[in-house]
CSV table of C-alpha atoms and ligand atoms in Angstrom, one decimal:
chain,number,residue,atom,x,y,z
A,116,MET,CA,31.2,5.0,19.4
A,117,ALA,CA,30.7,1.3,20.3
A,118,ASN,CA,29.9,-0.9,17.3
A,119,ASN,CA,28.3,-3.7,19.3
A,120,VAL,CA,25.8,-4.2,22.0
A,121,LYS,CA,26.2,-6.5,25.0
A,122,ILE,CA,23.6,-8.6,26.6
A,123,ILE,CA,24.7,-9.8,30.1
A,124,TYR,CA,22.8,-12.7,31.5
A,125,ASN,CA,23.8,-15.0,34.3
A,126,ASN,CA,27.2,-13.3,34.5
A,127,GLN,CA,27.8,-14.2,30.9
A,128,SER,CA,28.3,-11.5,28.3
A,129,TYR,CA,27.1,-11.9,24.6
A,130,SER,CA,28.0,-9.4,22.0
A,131,PHE,CA,25.9,-8.4,19.0
A,132,PRO,CA,26.9,-6.0,16.2
A,133,ILE,CA,25.3,-2.7,15.5
A,134,ILE,CA,24.5,-2.1,11.8
A,135,GLU,CA,23.7,1.3,10.4
A,136,GLY,CA,21.6,2.4,7.4
A,137,SER,CA,22.5,5.1,4.9
A,138,GLU,CA,20.4,7.6,6.9
A,139,ASN,CA,22.2,6.7,10.2
A,140,GLU,CA,19.4,4.5,11.4
A,141,LYS,CA,20.7,1.9,13.8
A,142,ALA,CA,19.8,-1.7,14.4
A,143,ILE,CA,21.1,-4.5,16.6
A,144,ASP,CA,21.9,-7.5,14.4
A,145,ILE,CA,20.5,-10.4,16.4
A,146,LYS,CA,20.7,-13.1,13.7
A,147,GLN,CA,22.8,-15.2,16.2
A,148,LEU,CA,20.8,-14.4,19.3
A,149,ARG,CA,19.2,-17.8,19.7
A,150,SER,CA,22.2,-19.9,18.7
A,151,LYS,CA,24.4,-17.9,21.2
A,152,THR,CA,22.0,-17.4,24.1
A,153,GLY,CA,19.0,-19.8,23.6
A,154,PHE,CA,16.7,-16.7,23.7
A,155,ILE,CA,14.3,-15.4,21.1
A,156,THR,CA,12.8,-11.9,21.1
A,157,TYR,CA,9.2,-11.2,21.8
A,158,ASP,CA,7.8,-8.3,19.6
A,159,PRO,CA,4.1,-8.6,18.7
A,160,GLY,CA,3.1,-6.7,15.6
A,161,TYR,CA,6.9,-6.4,14.9
A,162,LYS,CA,6.9,-3.0,16.4
A,163,ASN,CA,10.7,-3.0,16.8
A,164,THR,CA,11.7,-5.7,14.3
A,165,GLY,CA,13.5,-4.9,11.0
A,166,HIS,CA,13.1,-7.9,8.8
A,167,CYS,CA,15.1,-6.7,5.8
A,168,ILE,CA,17.7,-4.2,4.6
A,169,SER,CA,16.1,-2.3,1.7
A,170,ASN,CA,17.3,0.4,-0.8
A,171,ILE,CA,13.8,1.4,-1.9
A,172,THR,CA,11.9,3.7,0.5
A,173,TYR,CA,13.2,5.9,3.4
A,174,LEU,CA,10.7,6.9,6.1
A,175,ASP,CA,11.4,9.0,9.1
A,176,GLY,CA,8.3,8.9,11.2
A,177,GLU,CA,9.5,11.4,13.8
A,178,ASN,CA,10.2,14.1,11.2
A,179,GLY,CA,7.5,13.2,8.7
A,180,ILE,CA,9.9,12.3,5.8
A,181,LEU,CA,9.1,9.9,3.0
A,182,ARG,CA,11.4,9.4,0.0
A,183,TYR,CA,11.4,6.9,-2.8
A,184,ARG,CA,15.0,5.9,-3.8
A,185,GLY,CA,16.1,9.2,-2.3
A,186,TYR,CA,13.5,11.5,-3.9
A,187,SER,CA,11.0,13.2,-1.7
A,188,ILE,CA,7.3,12.4,-2.4
A,189,ASP,CA,6.6,16.1,-2.6
A,190,GLU,CA,9.1,16.6,-5.5
A,191,LEU,CA,7.9,13.4,-7.2
A,192,CYS,CA,4.3,14.6,-7.1
A,193,LYS,CA,5.3,17.9,-8.6
A,194,LYS,CA,7.7,16.8,-11.3
A,195,THR,CA,6.9,13.1,-12.4
A,196,THR,CA,4.2,10.9,-13.6
A,197,PHE,CA,3.1,7.8,-11.7
A,198,LEU,CA,4.6,5.5,-14.4
A,199,GLU,CA,8.0,7.2,-13.9
A,200,VAL,CA,7.7,6.5,-10.2
A,201,CYS,CA,6.8,2.9,-11.0
A,202,TYR,CA,10.0,2.6,-13.0
A,203,LEU,CA,12.0,4.3,-10.3
A,204,LEU,CA,10.8,2.0,-7.5
A,205,ILE,CA,11.2,-1.2,-9.5
A,206,PHE,CA,14.4,-0.5,-11.3
A,207,GLY,CA,16.1,2.0,-9.0
A,208,GLU,CA,16.4,5.1,-11.2
A,209,LEU,CA,14.0,7.5,-13.0
A,210,PRO,CA,13.7,6.4,-16.6
A,211,THR,CA,15.2,8.2,-19.6
A,212,LYS,CA,12.6,9.2,-22.2
A,213,GLN,CA,13.6,6.1,-24.2
A,214,GLN,CA,13.3,3.8,-21.2
A,215,LEU,CA,9.9,5.3,-20.3
A,216,ASP,CA,8.6,5.0,-23.9
A,217,LYS,CA,9.7,1.3,-24.0
A,218,PHE,CA,8.1,0.6,-20.6
A,219,GLN,CA,4.8,2.2,-21.7
A,220,PHE,CA,5.0,0.3,-25.1
A,221,ASP,CA,5.6,-3.0,-23.3
A,222,ILE,CA,2.7,-2.4,-20.9
A,223,ASN,CA,0.4,-1.5,-23.9
A,224,LYS,CA,1.3,-4.8,-25.5
A,225,GLU,CA,-0.2,-6.6,-22.5
A,226,SER,CA,-3.5,-4.7,-22.4
A,227,LEU,CA,-5.8,-7.5,-23.3
A,228,VAL,CA,-7.4,-9.8,-20.7
A,229,ASP,CA,-7.9,-13.5,-21.4
A,230,GLU,CA,-11.6,-14.3,-22.2
A,231,HIS,CA,-11.6,-17.0,-19.5
A,232,VAL,CA,-10.5,-14.4,-16.9
A,233,LYS,CA,-13.4,-12.4,-18.1
A,234,GLU,CA,-15.7,-15.4,-17.4
A,235,ILE,CA,-14.3,-15.7,-13.9
A,236,PHE,CA,-14.9,-12.0,-13.4
A,237,HIS,CA,-18.5,-12.3,-14.5
A,238,SER,CA,-19.2,-15.2,-12.2
A,239,PHE,CA,-18.7,-12.9,-9.1
A,240,PRO,CA,-21.9,-11.5,-7.7
A,241,LYS,CA,-22.5,-7.8,-8.3
A,242,SER,CA,-22.4,-7.3,-4.5
A,243,ALA,CA,-18.8,-8.8,-4.2
A,244,HIS,CA,-16.3,-6.4,-2.7
A,245,PRO,CA,-13.9,-5.2,-5.4
A,246,MET,CA,-10.9,-6.0,-3.2
A,247,GLY,CA,-11.9,-9.7,-2.9
A,248,VAL,CA,-12.5,-9.9,-6.6
A,249,LEU,CA,-9.1,-8.4,-7.4
A,250,SER,CA,-7.2,-10.6,-5.0
A,251,SER,CA,-8.9,-13.6,-6.7
A,252,LEU,CA,-8.3,-12.4,-10.2
A,253,THR,CA,-4.6,-11.6,-9.5
A,254,SER,CA,-4.2,-15.1,-8.1
A,255,ALA,CA,-6.0,-16.5,-11.2
A,256,MET,CA,-3.4,-14.8,-13.4
A,257,ILE,CA,-1.0,-17.6,-12.3
A,258,ALA,CA,-3.2,-20.1,-14.0
A,259,PHE,CA,-3.1,-18.1,-17.3
A,260,ASN,CA,0.6,-17.3,-17.1
A,261,PRO,CA,2.2,-20.4,-15.6
A,262,LYS,CA,5.6,-19.5,-17.1
A,263,ASN,CA,5.7,-16.3,-15.0
A,264,GLU,CA,5.4,-18.1,-11.7
A,265,ASN,CA,7.5,-20.3,-9.5
A,266,LYS,CA,10.1,-20.7,-12.1
A,267,LEU,CA,12.7,-18.2,-10.9
A,268,SER,CA,15.8,-20.3,-10.4
A,269,LEU,CA,18.3,-19.7,-7.7
A,270,LYS,CA,21.2,-20.2,-10.0
A,271,GLU,CA,23.3,-17.2,-11.0
A,272,SER,CA,23.6,-18.6,-14.5
A,273,ALA,CA,19.9,-18.2,-14.9
A,274,LYS,CA,19.9,-14.5,-14.0
A,275,SER,CA,19.2,-13.1,-17.5
A,276,GLU,CA,16.3,-15.6,-18.0
A,277,ASN,CA,15.0,-14.6,-14.5
A,278,ASP,CA,15.2,-11.0,-15.3
A,279,LYS,CA,13.2,-11.5,-18.5
A,280,ILE,CA,10.5,-13.5,-16.6
A,281,LEU,CA,10.3,-10.9,-13.9
A,282,TYR,CA,10.1,-8.0,-16.4
A,283,ASN,CA,7.4,-9.8,-18.3
A,284,SER,CA,5.4,-10.4,-15.0
A,285,THR,CA,5.9,-6.7,-14.1
A,286,VAL,CA,4.5,-5.3,-17.3
A,287,LYS,CA,1.6,-7.9,-17.2
A,288,LEU,CA,0.6,-6.8,-13.7
A,289,LEU,CA,0.9,-3.0,-14.5
A,290,ALA,CA,-1.1,-3.5,-17.7
A,291,LYS,CA,-3.9,-5.8,-16.4
A,292,PHE,CA,-4.5,-4.5,-12.9
A,293,PRO,CA,-6.0,-1.2,-13.9
A,294,ILE,CA,-8.3,-3.0,-16.4
A,295,LEU,CA,-9.5,-5.5,-13.9
A,296,SER,CA,-9.8,-2.7,-11.3
A,297,SER,CA,-11.9,-0.6,-13.7
A,298,TRP,CA,-14.1,-3.6,-14.5
A,299,THR,CA,-15.0,-3.9,-10.8
A,300,LEU,CA,-16.0,-0.2,-10.8
A,301,ARG,CA,-17.9,-0.5,-14.1
A,302,LYS,CA,-19.8,-3.5,-12.8
A,303,ILE,CA,-20.9,-1.5,-9.7
A,304,LYS,CA,-22.0,1.4,-12.0
A,305,GLY,CA,-23.7,-0.9,-14.5
A,306,LEU,CA,-21.3,0.1,-17.3
A,307,PRO,CA,-20.1,-2.3,-20.1
A,308,LEU,CA,-16.5,-3.5,-19.7
A,309,ASN,CA,-13.8,-1.8,-21.8
A,310,TYR,CA,-10.1,-2.1,-22.6
A,311,SER,CA,-7.1,0.1,-22.4
A,312,SER,CA,-6.5,2.7,-25.1
A,313,ASP,CA,-2.9,3.4,-26.3
A,314,ARG,CA,-4.0,7.0,-27.1
A,315,PHE,CA,-3.3,7.8,-23.4
A,316,ASN,CA,-0.4,7.7,-21.0
A,317,TYR,CA,-0.6,5.3,-18.0
A,318,VAL,CA,-2.6,7.5,-15.6
A,319,GLU,CA,-4.8,9.0,-18.4
A,320,ASN,CA,-5.7,5.5,-19.4
A,321,ILE,CA,-6.7,4.6,-15.8
A,322,ALA,CA,-9.1,7.5,-15.9
A,323,TYR,CA,-10.4,6.5,-19.3
A,324,LEU,CA,-10.9,2.9,-18.2
A,325,MET,CA,-12.9,4.0,-15.2
A,326,PHE,CA,-14.9,6.9,-16.6
A,327,ALA,CA,-15.5,6.4,-20.3
A,328,LYS,CA,-19.2,6.0,-21.0
A,329,PRO,CA,-20.8,4.0,-23.9
A,330,ASN,CA,-22.0,6.0,-26.9
A,331,GLN,CA,-20.4,9.2,-25.6
A,332,GLU,CA,-17.2,10.8,-26.7
A,333,TYR,CA,-14.7,10.5,-23.9
A,334,VAL,CA,-13.3,13.9,-22.9
A,335,GLN,CA,-10.4,13.8,-20.5
A,336,ASN,CA,-10.7,15.9,-17.3
A,337,ASP,CA,-7.2,17.1,-16.5
A,338,ILE,CA,-8.1,17.9,-12.9
A,339,VAL,CA,-9.1,14.3,-12.4
A,340,VAL,CA,-5.9,13.0,-14.2
A,341,ASN,CA,-3.6,15.2,-12.2
A,342,ALA,CA,-5.2,14.3,-8.9
A,343,LEU,CA,-5.1,10.6,-9.7
A,344,ASN,CA,-1.4,11.0,-10.7
A,345,SER,CA,-0.5,12.5,-7.3
A,346,LEU,CA,-2.7,10.1,-5.3
A,347,LEU,CA,-1.1,7.1,-7.0
A,348,ILE,CA,2.4,8.4,-6.5
A,349,LEU,CA,1.7,9.0,-2.7
A,350,HIS,CA,0.5,5.4,-2.3
A,351,ALA,CA,3.3,3.8,-4.4
A,352,ASP,CA,5.4,2.5,-1.6
A,353,HIS,CA,5.6,2.7,2.2
A,354,GLU,CA,8.4,0.4,3.2
A,355,GLN,CA,7.6,-2.6,5.5
A,356,ASN,CA,3.9,-2.1,6.1
A,357,CYS,CA,1.4,-4.9,6.6
A,358,SER,CA,0.7,-5.7,2.9
A,359,THR,CA,4.2,-5.2,1.7
A,360,SER,CA,5.6,-7.5,4.5
A,361,THR,CA,2.9,-10.0,3.4
A,362,VAL,CA,4.1,-9.8,-0.2
A,363,ARG,CA,7.7,-10.3,0.9
A,364,ILE,CA,6.9,-13.2,3.3
A,365,VAL,CA,4.7,-15.0,0.8
A,366,GLY,CA,7.4,-14.6,-1.9
A,367,SER,CA,10.1,-15.7,0.5
A,368,SER,CA,8.8,-19.3,0.2
A,369,TYR,CA,9.4,-19.0,-3.5
A,370,ALA,CA,5.7,-18.5,-4.3
A,371,GLY,CA,5.6,-16.4,-7.4
A,372,LEU,CA,4.9,-12.6,-7.9
A,373,PHE,CA,1.2,-12.9,-8.8
A,374,ALA,CA,0.5,-15.2,-5.8
A,375,SER,CA,2.4,-12.9,-3.5
A,376,ILE,CA,0.7,-9.7,-4.7
A,377,SER,CA,-2.7,-11.4,-4.5
A,378,ALA,CA,-1.9,-12.0,-0.8
A,379,GLY,CA,-0.8,-8.3,-0.5
A,380,ILE,CA,-4.2,-7.1,-1.9
A,381,SER,CA,-5.9,-9.2,0.9
A,382,ALA,CA,-3.7,-7.7,3.6
A,383,LEU,CA,-4.3,-4.2,2.3
A,384,TRP,CA,-8.1,-4.7,2.4
A,385,GLY,CA,-8.4,-4.6,6.2
A,386,ARG,CA,-9.6,-1.3,7.7
A,387,LEU,CA,-6.6,-0.8,9.9
A,388,HIS,CA,-4.5,-0.6,6.7
A,389,GLY,CA,-5.7,0.4,3.2
A,390,GLY,CA,-9.4,-0.3,4.0
A,391,ALA,CA,-9.2,2.8,6.3
A,392,ASN,CA,-10.1,5.1,3.4
A,393,GLN,CA,-13.5,3.4,3.0
A,394,ALA,CA,-13.9,3.3,6.8
A,395,VAL,CA,-13.2,7.1,7.1
A,396,ILE,CA,-16.0,8.1,4.7
A,397,GLU,CA,-18.4,5.6,6.5
A,398,MET,CA,-17.4,7.2,9.8
A,399,LEU,CA,-17.9,10.8,8.5
A,400,GLU,CA,-21.3,9.9,7.1
A,401,LEU,CA,-22.2,8.3,10.4
A,402,ILE,CA,-21.3,11.5,12.2
A,403,LYS,CA,-23.1,13.7,9.7
A,404,ASN,CA,-26.3,11.6,10.1
A,405,ASP,CA,-25.9,11.9,13.9
A,406,ASN,CA,-26.5,15.7,13.8
A,407,SER,CA,-22.7,16.2,13.1
A,408,ASN,CA,-22.1,15.5,16.8
A,409,ILE,CA,-18.3,15.4,16.5
A,410,ASN,CA,-17.6,15.6,20.3
A,411,LYS,CA,-19.6,12.4,20.9
A,412,TYR,CA,-17.3,10.5,18.4
A,413,ILE,CA,-14.1,12.0,19.7
A,414,ASP,CA,-15.2,10.9,23.2
A,415,LYS,CA,-16.0,7.4,21.9
A,416,ALA,CA,-12.6,7.2,20.3
A,417,LYS,CA,-10.9,8.1,23.7
A,418,ASP,CA,-13.0,5.6,25.7
A,419,LYS,CA,-11.0,2.4,26.3
A,420,ASN,CA,-14.3,0.4,26.7
A,421,ASP,CA,-15.6,1.5,23.3
A,422,PRO,CA,-14.2,-0.3,20.3
A,423,PHE,CA,-14.7,2.9,18.2
A,424,ARG,CA,-11.6,4.5,16.8
A,425,LEU,CA,-11.1,7.7,14.8
A,426,MET,CA,-10.5,6.1,11.4
A,427,GLY,CA,-7.8,7.8,9.4
A,428,PHE,CA,-6.0,8.8,12.6
A,429,GLY,CA,-2.8,7.3,14.0
A,430,HIS,CA,0.0,5.4,12.4
A,431,ARG,CA,2.5,2.8,13.4
A,432,VAL,CA,5.5,4.8,12.3
A,433,TYR,CA,4.4,8.5,11.9
A,434,LYS,CA,4.6,10.2,15.3
A,435,ASN,CA,4.6,13.8,14.1
A,436,PHE,CA,2.6,14.0,10.9
A,437,ASP,CA,2.0,11.8,7.8
A,438,PRO,CA,3.6,13.8,4.9
A,439,ARG,CA,1.2,12.1,2.5
A,440,ALA,CA,-1.8,13.4,4.5
A,441,LYS,CA,-0.5,17.0,4.3
A,442,ILE,CA,-0.3,16.8,0.5
A,443,ILE,CA,-3.7,15.1,0.2
A,444,LYS,CA,-5.4,17.6,2.5
A,445,LYS,CA,-4.2,20.5,0.2
A,446,ALA,CA,-5.2,18.5,-2.9
A,447,THR,CA,-8.7,17.9,-1.4
A,448,ASP,CA,-9.4,21.6,-1.2
A,449,GLN,CA,-8.1,22.2,-4.7
A,450,VAL,CA,-9.9,19.3,-6.4
A,451,LEU,CA,-13.3,20.1,-4.8
A,452,ASN,CA,-12.8,23.7,-5.6
A,453,ASP,CA,-11.8,23.0,-9.2
A,454,LEU,CA,-14.7,20.5,-9.7
A,455,GLY,CA,-17.1,22.9,-8.0
A,456,ILE,CA,-18.1,20.2,-5.4
A,457,ASP,CA,-19.3,21.1,-1.9
A,458,ASP,CA,-19.0,18.0,0.2
A,459,PRO,CA,-20.3,18.6,3.8
A,460,VAL,CA,-18.2,15.7,5.1
A,461,LEU,CA,-15.0,17.8,4.3
A,462,ASP,CA,-16.1,20.3,6.9
A,463,ILE,CA,-16.7,17.6,9.4
A,464,ALA,CA,-13.3,16.1,8.7
A,465,LYS,CA,-11.6,19.4,9.2
A,466,GLU,CA,-13.3,20.0,12.4
A,467,ILE,CA,-12.4,16.5,13.7
A,468,GLU,CA,-8.8,17.2,12.7
A,469,SER,CA,-8.7,20.5,14.5
A,470,LYS,CA,-10.4,19.2,17.7
A,471,ALA,CA,-8.2,16.1,17.8
A,472,LEU,CA,-5.0,18.0,17.3
A,473,ASN,CA,-5.8,20.1,20.3
A,474,ASP,CA,-7.0,17.2,22.5
A,475,PRO,CA,-4.5,15.8,25.1
A,476,TYR,CA,-5.5,12.2,24.3
A,477,PHE,CA,-4.4,12.5,20.7
A,478,ILE,CA,-1.4,14.8,21.5
A,479,GLU,CA,0.0,12.4,24.1
A,480,LYS,CA,-0.4,9.4,21.9
A,481,LYS,CA,0.9,11.3,18.9
A,482,LEU,CA,-2.1,10.5,16.7
A,483,TYR,CA,-2.4,12.6,13.5
A,484,PRO,CA,-4.4,12.3,10.3
A,485,ASN,CA,-2.9,9.6,8.1
A,486,VAL,CA,-3.0,9.2,4.3
A,487,ASP,CA,-6.5,7.8,4.4
A,488,PHE,CA,-8.2,10.7,6.3
A,489,TYR,CA,-8.7,13.0,3.3
A,490,SER,CA,-8.1,10.6,0.3
A,491,GLY,CA,-11.7,9.2,0.4
A,492,ILE,CA,-13.2,12.7,0.0
A,493,ILE,CA,-11.2,13.2,-3.2
A,494,TYR,CA,-12.1,9.8,-4.5
A,495,ARG,CA,-15.7,10.6,-3.9
A,496,ALA,CA,-15.4,13.9,-5.7
A,497,LEU,CA,-13.8,12.1,-8.7
A,498,GLY,CA,-16.9,9.9,-8.9
A,499,ILE,CA,-15.4,6.7,-7.5
A,500,PRO,CA,-17.8,4.6,-5.4
A,501,ILE,CA,-16.9,4.0,-1.8
A,502,ASP,CA,-16.2,0.2,-2.2
A,503,MET,CA,-13.5,1.2,-4.8
A,504,PHE,CA,-11.4,3.4,-2.5
A,505,THR,CA,-9.1,0.7,-1.3
A,506,VAL,CA,-8.7,-0.5,-4.9
A,507,ILE,CA,-7.2,2.9,-5.9
A,508,PHE,CA,-4.8,2.4,-3.0
A,509,ALA,CA,-3.9,-1.0,-4.4
A,510,LEU,CA,-3.5,0.4,-7.9
A,511,GLY,CA,-0.9,2.8,-6.5
A,512,ARG,CA,0.8,0.2,-4.3
A,513,ILE,CA,1.4,-2.4,-7.1
A,514,PRO,CA,4.9,-0.9,-8.1
A,515,GLY,CA,6.0,-0.9,-4.5
A,516,TRP,CA,5.0,-4.5,-3.9
A,517,ILE,CA,6.8,-5.5,-7.2
A,518,ALA,CA,9.9,-3.6,-6.2
A,519,GLN,CA,10.0,-5.1,-2.7
A,520,TRP,CA,9.3,-8.6,-4.0
A,521,LYS,CA,12.1,-8.2,-6.5
A,522,GLU,CA,14.6,-6.9,-3.9
A,523,MET,CA,13.6,-9.7,-1.5
A,524,ARG,CA,14.2,-12.3,-4.2
A,525,GLU,CA,17.4,-10.8,-5.6
A,526,SER,CA,18.9,-10.6,-2.2
A,527,ASN,CA,18.3,-14.3,-1.5
A,528,SER,CA,16.3,-13.5,1.5
A,529,PRO,CA,15.7,-16.5,3.8
A,530,ILE,CA,12.1,-17.9,4.1
A,531,GLY,CA,10.1,-15.7,6.6
A,532,ARG,CA,9.4,-17.8,9.6
A,533,PRO,CA,9.0,-16.1,13.0
A,534,ARG,CA,9.1,-17.9,16.3
A,535,GLN,CA,6.7,-18.0,19.2
A,536,LEU,CA,6.5,-18.5,23.0
A,537,TYR,CA,4.3,-21.6,23.6
A,538,ASN,CA,2.0,-21.0,26.5
A,539,GLY,CA,-0.5,-23.9,26.1
A,540,PRO,CA,-1.0,-27.1,28.1
A,541,ASN,CA,2.0,-29.2,29.0
A,542,GLU,CA,2.1,-32.8,27.7
A,543,ARG,CA,-0.9,-34.8,28.7
A,544,SER,CA,-2.6,-38.0,27.7
A,545,ILE,CA,-6.2,-38.7,26.5
A,546,LYS,CA,-8.1,-40.2,29.5
B,800,CMC,N1,-8.4,6.5,17.5
B,800,CMC,C1,-8.3,6.4,18.9
B,800,CMC,N2,-7.2,5.9,19.5
B,800,CMC,C2,-6.2,5.4,18.8
B,800,CMC,C3,-6.2,5.5,17.4
B,800,CMC,C4,-7.4,6.0,16.7
B,800,CMC,N3,-7.4,6.1,15.4
B,800,CMC,N4,-5.1,4.9,16.9
B,800,CMC,C5,-4.4,4.5,18.0
B,800,CMC,N5,-5.0,4.9,19.1
B,800,CMC,C6,-4.6,4.7,20.5
B,800,CMC,C7,-4.6,3.2,20.9
B,800,CMC,O1,-5.8,2.9,21.5
B,800,CMC,C8,-3.5,3.0,21.8
B,800,CMC,O2,-3.8,3.5,23.0
B,800,CMC,P1,-3.2,2.9,24.4
B,800,CMC,O3,-1.7,3.1,24.3
B,800,CMC,O4,-3.8,3.6,25.5
B,800,CMC,O5,-3.5,1.4,24.3
B,800,CMC,C9,-2.4,4.0,21.2
B,800,CMC,O6,-3.2,5.0,20.5
B,800,CMC,C10,-1.4,3.3,20.3
B,800,CMC,O7,-2.2,2.7,19.2
B,800,CMC,P2,-1.9,1.2,18.7
B,800,CMC,O8,-3.1,0.6,18.1
B,800,CMC,O9,-1.1,0.4,19.7
B,800,CMC,O10,-0.8,1.6,17.5
B,800,CMC,P3,-0.4,0.7,16.3
B,800,CMC,O11,0.8,1.2,15.8
B,800,CMC,O12,-0.5,-0.8,16.7
B,800,CMC,O13,-1.6,0.9,15.3
B,800,CMC,C11,-3.0,2.0,13.6
B,800,CMC,C12,-1.6,1.9,14.2
B,800,CMC,C13,-2.8,2.8,12.3
B,800,CMC,C14,-3.5,0.5,13.3
B,800,CMC,C15,-3.9,2.7,14.6
B,800,CMC,O14,-3.5,4.0,14.8
B,800,CMC,C16,-5.4,2.7,14.1
B,800,CMC,O15,-6.1,1.7,14.3
B,800,CMC,N6,-5.8,3.8,13.3
B,800,CMC,C17,-7.1,3.8,12.7
B,800,CMC,C18,-7.1,3.0,11.4
B,800,CMC,C19,-6.3,3.7,10.3
B,800,CMC,O16,-6.5,4.9,10.1
B,800,CMC,N7,-5.5,3.0,9.6
B,800,CMC,C20,-4.8,3.6,8.4
B,800,CMC,C21,-3.3,3.6,8.7
B,800,CMC,S1,-2.4,4.6,7.4
B,800,CMC,C22,-2.6,3.7,5.9
B,800,CMC,C23,-1.7,2.6,5.8
B,800,CMC,O17,-0.5,2.8,5.5
B,800,CMC,O18,-2.0,1.5,6.2
């Protein structure tokens, strides 16, 4: 088989190598396209553009496959904890018991929040969206940890020092992000702020942070903890999506980890990305309050002149099914059943899914329920307010962002800087 691709233009032939990934995915290496031919490529939304070579997550959108470092998400959900998956994504292998204990111990050591950060938190209005608050507070972590930022030297001789700084930033983020996230929830619910407890493992602690009530003994609900564990694993990485690409591109200028992740949180917030889980519940409520008129909303979604879209449907890379959605749909039934909750929007969601999957518009365009279609229903059953849904997505995605940032930095990735075709006015003078 040929190992290069030829572009013929004006009777001149230019050759570009084909490169292949470990799962036989192929790419044309066009690094020298412009210097050889004078052309750039035009690919809005980077629909065909690979901007890195990565060892972290494998995704086959045609066959609905998603693996972290070679392990299927299905198996990881069944056999591992979220903290083990964090370790796997960031360091490349599942931890031994000793490595996991040390990781948990190091995270526990970072489980206090600077009083000044608390003051900043208090200065946000109660009505502030938690994603905006968290993006700001993650950015503010730079001011309180200046040694962790922008200091990672390019020199090979500094590797062991860099590794230490990065490890320290990693455990700080993994320790503090759940606390700050739970504070946004506690503020919404009018509960006093609390701190982590080292009585619990990582996910148990997240549940404790969110749900412990003052003057009441906290009793762990294993259904809630198990559901959270799976949901966080399912959100932990998703290769080069909008927020992860943002994290990589911000970090490529040598901005530090906290600054890059703060930008990732903002990118995730939008309703075409992580914000879709909130948008799905808002849509389902809208339909319920409109006499559950599902057909009306399916027609609106298909109407090119109507901006309405079925939220939680469609995906840039999944063209068969989203394997995360399959697992979450099953978990939704289980969690609602175990908690004895009857949520009428679950029936609406199932009916929308069944109608859309049999509708030529959705079939032709290969639009299936994505990870966000059912997740909001579980979050609501767990007692998480709607404004917090995307925060849970972010909580899960933190290890993926860290792993991708680390890989980008360690591979000496060039600064991200796409080109453009200029189509504005030609040179003119002020009259
Ligand atoms: N409802 C109705 N039509 C849709 C939908 C939808 N949810 N999604 C895509 N389409 C149509 C779209 O109008 C377009 O039609 P045409 O070819 O006639 O112009 C075609 O399908 C292709 O859509 P696209 O917008 O060009 O595809 P994209 O890859 O640029 O966008 C998407 C992917 C996820 C942004 C989009 O499907 C969408 O807006 N979905 C709803 C929001 C959502 O659920 N987002 C969560 C994504 S999963 C979580 C995550 O990882 O971020």
